[in-house]
Amino acid sequence: VISDYITSPGDVYRAHIFTSSGAFQVTDDTSDFGDTVEYLVVAGGGGGANYRSGGGGAGGLRTNLSGHPRAGATFTVSASPGSYPVAVGGGGAAGYPAGAKGSNSNFGPISSTGGGHSRGAATGNAGDGGSGGGADWNAYSVEGAGNEGSYSPPEGNNGGNSANPNSAGGQGGGGGAGAVGADGTTPTGGAGGIGLQVLISGPPASTQPMGTPGPVSGGGYFAGGGGGGADPGKAGGAGGKGGGGDATTPGEGNNGLSSTGGGGGGAVYNPTFGGNSPGGA
């Protein structure tokens, strides 16, 4: 999706939005418009599991948008025409005893890491990733770590821990680009970590065509963590703003939202339901 827009005092920007893999083509030399490209690269979110599972972690988020608090590495294109590969990472599939990790996304030399998976009351830890998955019901489960790519600024955050392991309570929320996943409490699963607002796909004063609404007007939120699941009779956690899936009550978690990198929601235990909450691409 290609769109042009004008900002004050009259600069013309062209936004290229890739929702599937392809190539960024530079067809003219850079003498007229400079050689630095602003980017937002979001990886696929981690998948949720069933049976008292934590939330999936959001895909890693990296940007160099001018003035953004997470602005990182520059991306300089060649002065001569050329092609730069783009890979849009898919969301991790749902499953048991664990969902799958999200896939990495790449824009030329810039890469972000897929979100960590959650687990469903099974021995083992939640997955590390761009943001980490939330811990499950099992006493030996540990929340997943974020920023697996070891980038500075970080691409994401840790998942949350569970409440009262091996007893009734809620599971950890998946980490988001803007915050860690919340810990589960006795009555509810932890909320997924909030994503980040990146106003890159349209004029900053307008509602962005990509991303989701959030606490600040204008939309453009990406990479929210999935909400943590819970035990029977308890409430699931909300997904983080930026595409994180809710943990529905009772049953399957909701999917991470497409084109956001949101993590899949965890499951609230009910033997009739299985996990079915892949992360968002």
CSV table of C-alpha atoms in Angstrom, one decimal:
chain,number,residue,atom,x,y,z
A,1,VAL,CA,0.0,0.0,0.0
A,2,ILE,CA,1.6,3.3,-1.1
A,3,SER,CA,0.3,6.7,-0.1
A,4,ASP,CA,1.7,10.2,-0.3
A,5,TYR,CA,1.0,12.9,2.2
A,6,ILE,CA,2.2,16.5,3.0
A,7,THR,CA,3.4,17.7,6.4
A,8,SER,CA,4.0,21.3,7.6
A,9,PRO,CA,5.9,23.2,6.3
A,10,GLY,CA,5.2,21.3,3.1
A,11,ASP,CA,7.4,18.2,3.0
A,12,VAL,CA,6.0,15.4,0.9
A,13,TYR,CA,6.3,11.9,2.4
A,14,ARG,CA,5.6,8.6,0.7
A,15,ALA,CA,4.6,5.7,2.9
A,16,HIS,CA,5.1,2.1,1.8
A,17,ILE,CA,3.1,-0.4,3.9
A,18,PHE,CA,4.0,-4.1,3.4
A,19,THR,CA,1.4,-6.5,4.7
A,20,SER,CA,3.1,-9.5,3.0
A,21,SER,CA,6.7,-10.2,2.0
A,22,GLY,CA,8.2,-8.5,-1.1
A,23,ALA,CA,10.9,-6.0,-2.0
A,24,PHE,CA,11.3,-2.2,-1.4
A,25,GLN,CA,12.4,-0.9,-4.8
A,26,VAL,CA,14.5,2.3,-5.1
A,27,THR,CA,14.1,3.3,-8.7
A,28,ASP,CA,15.9,6.7,-8.8
A,29,ASP,CA,19.0,8.1,-7.2
A,30,THR,CA,18.7,9.8,-3.9
A,31,SER,CA,20.0,13.2,-4.7
A,32,ASP,CA,16.5,14.9,-4.6
A,33,PHE,CA,15.1,13.3,-1.5
A,34,GLY,CA,18.0,12.1,0.7
A,35,ASP,CA,19.2,8.6,1.5
A,36,THR,CA,17.7,7.9,4.9
A,37,VAL,CA,14.5,5.9,5.2
A,38,GLU,CA,12.2,5.9,8.2
A,39,TYR,CA,10.9,2.5,9.1
A,40,LEU,CA,8.7,0.5,11.4
A,41,VAL,CA,9.4,-3.3,11.5
A,42,VAL,CA,7.1,-5.5,13.5
A,43,ALA,CA,7.5,-9.3,13.8
A,44,GLY,CA,4.8,-11.9,14.1
A,45,GLY,CA,3.2,-12.3,17.6
A,46,GLY,CA,3.5,-15.5,19.6
A,47,GLY,CA,0.7,-18.1,19.7
A,48,GLY,CA,-1.4,-18.9,22.7
A,49,ALA,CA,-1.9,-22.4,24.1
A,50,ASN,CA,-4.9,-24.0,25.7
A,51,TYR,CA,-5.6,-25.3,29.3
A,52,ARG,CA,-4.7,-22.4,31.7
A,53,SER,CA,-2.2,-20.8,29.5
A,54,GLY,CA,-0.4,-17.5,29.6
A,55,GLY,CA,-0.7,-14.9,26.8
A,56,GLY,CA,1.5,-14.9,23.7
A,57,GLY,CA,4.2,-12.3,23.5
A,58,ALA,CA,4.0,-9.5,20.9
A,59,GLY,CA,6.4,-9.5,18.0
A,60,GLY,CA,9.5,-7.3,18.3
A,61,LEU,CA,9.0,-3.7,17.3
A,62,ARG,CA,11.8,-1.6,15.9
A,63,THR,CA,11.6,1.9,14.4
A,64,ASN,CA,13.8,4.9,13.6
A,65,LEU,CA,11.0,7.4,13.3
A,66,SER,CA,12.3,10.9,14.1
A,67,GLY,CA,11.5,11.9,17.6
A,68,HIS,CA,10.1,8.5,18.7
A,69,PRO,CA,11.4,7.4,22.2
A,70,ARG,CA,12.4,4.1,20.7
A,71,ALA,CA,14.2,5.5,17.6
A,72,GLY,CA,17.1,3.2,16.9
A,73,ALA,CA,19.4,2.2,14.0
A,74,THR,CA,19.4,4.3,10.8
A,75,PHE,CA,18.6,2.7,7.4
A,76,THR,CA,20.5,4.4,4.6
A,77,VAL,CA,19.7,3.4,1.0
A,78,SER,CA,22.3,3.3,-1.7
A,79,ALA,CA,22.7,6.4,-3.9
A,80,SER,CA,22.0,4.3,-6.9
A,81,PRO,CA,18.7,2.4,-7.6
A,82,GLY,CA,18.4,-1.0,-6.0
A,83,SER,CA,16.1,-3.5,-4.2
A,84,TYR,CA,15.8,-4.3,-0.5
A,85,PRO,CA,14.1,-7.5,0.6
A,86,VAL,CA,11.1,-7.3,2.9
A,87,ALA,CA,9.9,-10.3,5.0
A,88,VAL,CA,6.7,-10.0,7.0
A,89,GLY,CA,6.8,-12.5,9.8
A,90,GLY,CA,3.7,-14.7,10.3
A,91,GLY,CA,2.1,-15.1,13.7
A,92,GLY,CA,2.9,-18.2,15.7
A,93,ALA,CA,0.3,-21.0,15.6
A,94,ALA,CA,-1.8,-21.9,18.6
A,95,GLY,CA,-1.2,-25.3,20.2
A,96,TYR,CA,-0.8,-27.5,23.2
A,97,PRO,CA,1.3,-27.9,25.3
A,98,ALA,CA,2.6,-24.6,23.8
A,99,GLY,CA,1.8,-22.2,21.0
A,100,ALA,CA,4.5,-21.5,18.4
A,101,LYS,CA,6.8,-18.6,18.4
A,102,GLY,CA,6.1,-15.8,15.9
A,103,SER,CA,8.3,-15.4,12.8
A,104,ASN,CA,10.9,-12.7,12.4
A,105,SER,CA,10.3,-9.7,10.1
A,106,ASN,CA,13.1,-8.0,8.1
A,107,PHE,CA,13.4,-4.8,6.1
A,108,GLY,CA,16.7,-4.7,4.4
A,109,PRO,CA,19.3,-4.8,7.2
A,110,ILE,CA,16.7,-4.2,10.0
A,111,SER,CA,15.3,-7.3,11.7
A,112,SER,CA,12.8,-7.8,14.5
A,113,THR,CA,12.2,-11.0,16.5
A,114,GLY,CA,9.0,-13.1,16.6
A,115,GLY,CA,7.0,-13.0,19.8
A,116,GLY,CA,7.5,-15.7,22.5
A,117,HIS,CA,4.9,-18.5,22.8
A,118,SER,CA,2.8,-19.2,25.8
A,119,ARG,CA,2.4,-22.6,27.5
A,120,GLY,CA,-0.6,-24.4,28.8
A,121,ALA,CA,-0.1,-26.0,32.3
A,122,ALA,CA,2.8,-28.1,31.2
A,123,THR,CA,6.4,-28.4,32.4
A,124,GLY,CA,8.6,-25.9,30.7
A,125,ASN,CA,8.9,-22.1,30.4
A,126,ALA,CA,7.1,-19.6,28.3
A,127,GLY,CA,9.0,-18.6,25.2
A,128,ASP,CA,11.5,-15.8,24.8
A,129,GLY,CA,11.1,-13.5,21.8
A,130,GLY,CA,10.7,-9.9,20.7
A,131,SER,CA,8.4,-9.8,23.7
A,132,GLY,CA,8.1,-12.8,26.0
A,133,GLY,CA,5.2,-15.1,26.6
A,134,GLY,CA,3.3,-15.2,29.9
A,135,ALA,CA,3.9,-17.9,32.4
A,136,ASP,CA,1.3,-20.7,32.8
A,137,TRP,CA,-0.3,-22.6,35.7
A,138,ASN,CA,2.5,-25.0,36.3
A,139,ALA,CA,4.7,-24.3,39.4
A,140,TYR,CA,7.9,-24.6,37.3
A,141,SER,CA,6.9,-22.3,34.5
A,142,VAL,CA,8.8,-19.1,34.1
A,143,GLU,CA,7.7,-16.1,32.0
A,144,GLY,CA,9.5,-15.5,28.7
A,145,ALA,CA,12.1,-12.8,28.3
A,146,GLY,CA,11.7,-10.0,25.8
A,147,ASN,CA,14.3,-8.3,23.5
A,148,GLU,CA,15.7,-11.6,22.4
A,149,GLY,CA,17.6,-9.8,19.6
A,150,SER,CA,19.5,-7.8,22.3
A,151,TYR,CA,18.8,-4.5,20.5
A,152,SER,CA,19.2,-1.0,21.9
A,153,PRO,CA,16.6,0.5,22.3
A,154,PRO,CA,14.9,-2.8,23.2
A,155,GLU,CA,12.3,-4.3,20.8
A,156,GLY,CA,10.0,-5.6,23.5
A,157,ASN,CA,9.4,-6.6,27.1
A,158,ASN,CA,9.1,-9.7,29.3
A,159,GLY,CA,5.9,-11.6,29.9
A,160,GLY,CA,4.1,-11.7,33.2
A,161,ASN,CA,4.2,-14.4,35.9
A,162,SER,CA,1.3,-16.5,37.1
A,163,ALA,CA,-0.5,-16.3,40.4
A,164,ASN,CA,-0.5,-19.1,42.9
A,165,PRO,CA,1.2,-21.8,40.7
A,166,ASN,CA,-0.6,-25.1,40.8
A,167,SER,CA,-3.6,-23.6,42.5
A,168,ALA,CA,-6.6,-21.5,41.3
A,169,GLY,CA,-5.7,-18.2,39.8
A,170,GLY,CA,-4.8,-16.3,36.6
A,171,GLN,CA,-1.8,-16.7,34.3
A,172,GLY,CA,0.7,-14.1,33.1
A,173,GLY,CA,0.0,-11.7,30.2
A,174,GLY,CA,2.3,-11.7,27.2
A,175,GLY,CA,4.8,-8.9,27.0
A,176,GLY,CA,4.1,-5.9,24.7
A,177,ALA,CA,6.4,-3.5,22.9
A,178,GLY,CA,5.5,-0.7,25.4
A,179,ALA,CA,5.3,-2.6,28.7
A,180,VAL,CA,5.8,-6.0,30.4
A,181,GLY,CA,2.8,-8.4,30.6
A,182,ALA,CA,0.9,-8.1,33.9
A,183,ASP,CA,1.2,-10.8,36.5
A,184,GLY,CA,-1.9,-13.0,37.0
A,185,THR,CA,-3.9,-12.5,40.2
A,186,THR,CA,-6.1,-14.9,42.2
A,187,PRO,CA,-9.3,-13.8,40.3
A,188,THR,CA,-8.0,-12.8,36.9
A,189,GLY,CA,-5.4,-13.4,34.2
A,190,GLY,CA,-2.8,-10.7,33.7
A,191,ALA,CA,-3.4,-8.1,31.0
A,192,GLY,CA,-1.1,-8.2,28.0
A,193,GLY,CA,1.5,-5.5,27.9
A,194,ILE,CA,0.5,-2.4,25.9
A,195,GLY,CA,2.1,-1.8,22.5
A,196,LEU,CA,3.6,1.4,21.1
A,197,GLN,CA,2.2,4.2,19.0
A,198,VAL,CA,4.2,4.8,15.9
A,199,LEU,CA,2.7,7.4,13.6
A,200,ILE,CA,4.5,6.5,10.4
A,201,SER,CA,1.8,5.4,7.9
A,202,GLY,CA,0.1,8.8,7.4
A,203,PRO,CA,0.1,12.4,8.5
A,204,PRO,CA,0.9,12.6,12.3
A,205,ALA,CA,-2.3,14.8,12.9
A,206,SER,CA,-4.5,12.1,11.3
A,207,THR,CA,-5.7,8.7,12.3
A,208,GLN,CA,-3.2,6.2,11.1
A,209,PRO,CA,-4.4,3.7,8.5
A,210,MET,CA,-2.5,0.9,10.2
A,211,GLY,CA,-2.4,-0.2,13.9
A,212,THR,CA,-5.1,0.0,16.5
A,213,PRO,CA,-6.6,2.7,18.8
A,214,GLY,CA,-4.9,3.3,22.1
A,215,PRO,CA,-4.8,5.6,25.1
A,216,VAL,CA,-3.4,8.5,22.9
A,217,SER,CA,-5.5,9.7,20.0
A,218,GLY,CA,-4.5,9.0,16.4
A,219,GLY,CA,-4.3,5.2,16.5
A,220,GLY,CA,-1.2,3.6,15.2
A,221,TYR,CA,-0.6,1.2,18.1
A,222,PHE,CA,1.3,-2.0,17.4
A,223,ALA,CA,2.7,-5.1,19.2
A,224,GLY,CA,0.4,-5.5,22.2
A,225,GLY,CA,0.8,-8.7,24.3
A,226,GLY,CA,-1.9,-11.4,24.6
A,227,GLY,CA,-4.0,-11.5,27.8
A,228,GLY,CA,-3.3,-14.3,30.3
A,229,GLY,CA,-5.7,-17.2,30.7
A,230,ALA,CA,-7.0,-18.5,34.0
A,231,ASP,CA,-8.4,-21.4,36.0
A,232,PRO,CA,-12.0,-22.5,36.0
A,233,GLY,CA,-14.4,-19.9,37.3
A,234,LYS,CA,-11.8,-17.1,36.9
A,235,ALA,CA,-11.6,-14.3,34.3
A,236,GLY,CA,-9.2,-14.0,31.5
A,237,GLY,CA,-7.0,-11.0,31.0
A,238,ALA,CA,-7.4,-8.3,28.3
A,239,GLY,CA,-5.1,-8.1,25.4
A,240,GLY,CA,-2.7,-5.2,25.2
A,241,LYS,CA,-3.6,-2.2,23.0
A,242,GLY,CA,-1.8,-2.8,19.7
A,243,GLY,CA,-3.4,-6.0,18.6
A,244,GLY,CA,-3.1,-8.4,21.6
A,245,GLY,CA,-5.8,-11.0,21.8
A,246,ASP,CA,-8.0,-11.2,24.9
A,247,ALA,CA,-8.3,-14.4,27.0
A,248,THR,CA,-12.0,-15.1,26.7
A,249,THR,CA,-14.1,-16.5,29.6
A,250,PRO,CA,-14.4,-19.4,29.3
A,251,GLY,CA,-12.7,-21.0,26.4
A,252,GLU,CA,-10.2,-20.2,23.6
A,253,GLY,CA,-8.2,-17.0,23.6
A,254,ASN,CA,-8.7,-14.5,20.8
A,255,ASN,CA,-6.3,-14.2,18.0
A,256,GLY,CA,-3.6,-11.5,17.8
A,257,LEU,CA,-4.9,-8.9,15.4
A,258,SER,CA,-3.6,-9.1,11.8
A,259,SER,CA,-1.1,-6.5,10.7
A,260,THR,CA,-0.1,-5.5,14.2
A,261,GLY,CA,2.2,-8.2,15.6
A,262,GLY,CA,-0.1,-8.7,18.6
A,263,GLY,CA,0.3,-11.9,20.7
A,264,GLY,CA,-2.5,-14.5,20.9
A,265,GLY,CA,-4.7,-14.6,24.0
A,266,GLY,CA,-4.4,-17.4,26.6
A,267,ALA,CA,-7.1,-19.9,27.4
A,268,VAL,CA,-9.4,-19.9,30.4
A,269,TYR,CA,-9.7,-23.6,31.3
A,270,ASN,CA,-12.7,-25.5,30.1
A,271,PRO,CA,-12.2,-29.1,28.9
A,272,THR,CA,-14.6,-28.5,26.0
A,273,PHE,CA,-12.2,-25.9,24.5
A,274,GLY,CA,-8.8,-26.1,23.0
A,275,GLY,CA,-6.3,-23.3,22.4
A,276,ASN,CA,-6.9,-21.5,19.1
A,277,SER,CA,-5.2,-18.1,19.4
A,278,PRO,CA,-2.4,-17.6,16.9
A,279,GLY,CA,-0.4,-14.4,17.1
A,280,GLY,CA,-0.9,-11.6,14.6
A,281,ALA,CA,1.3,-11.3,11.5
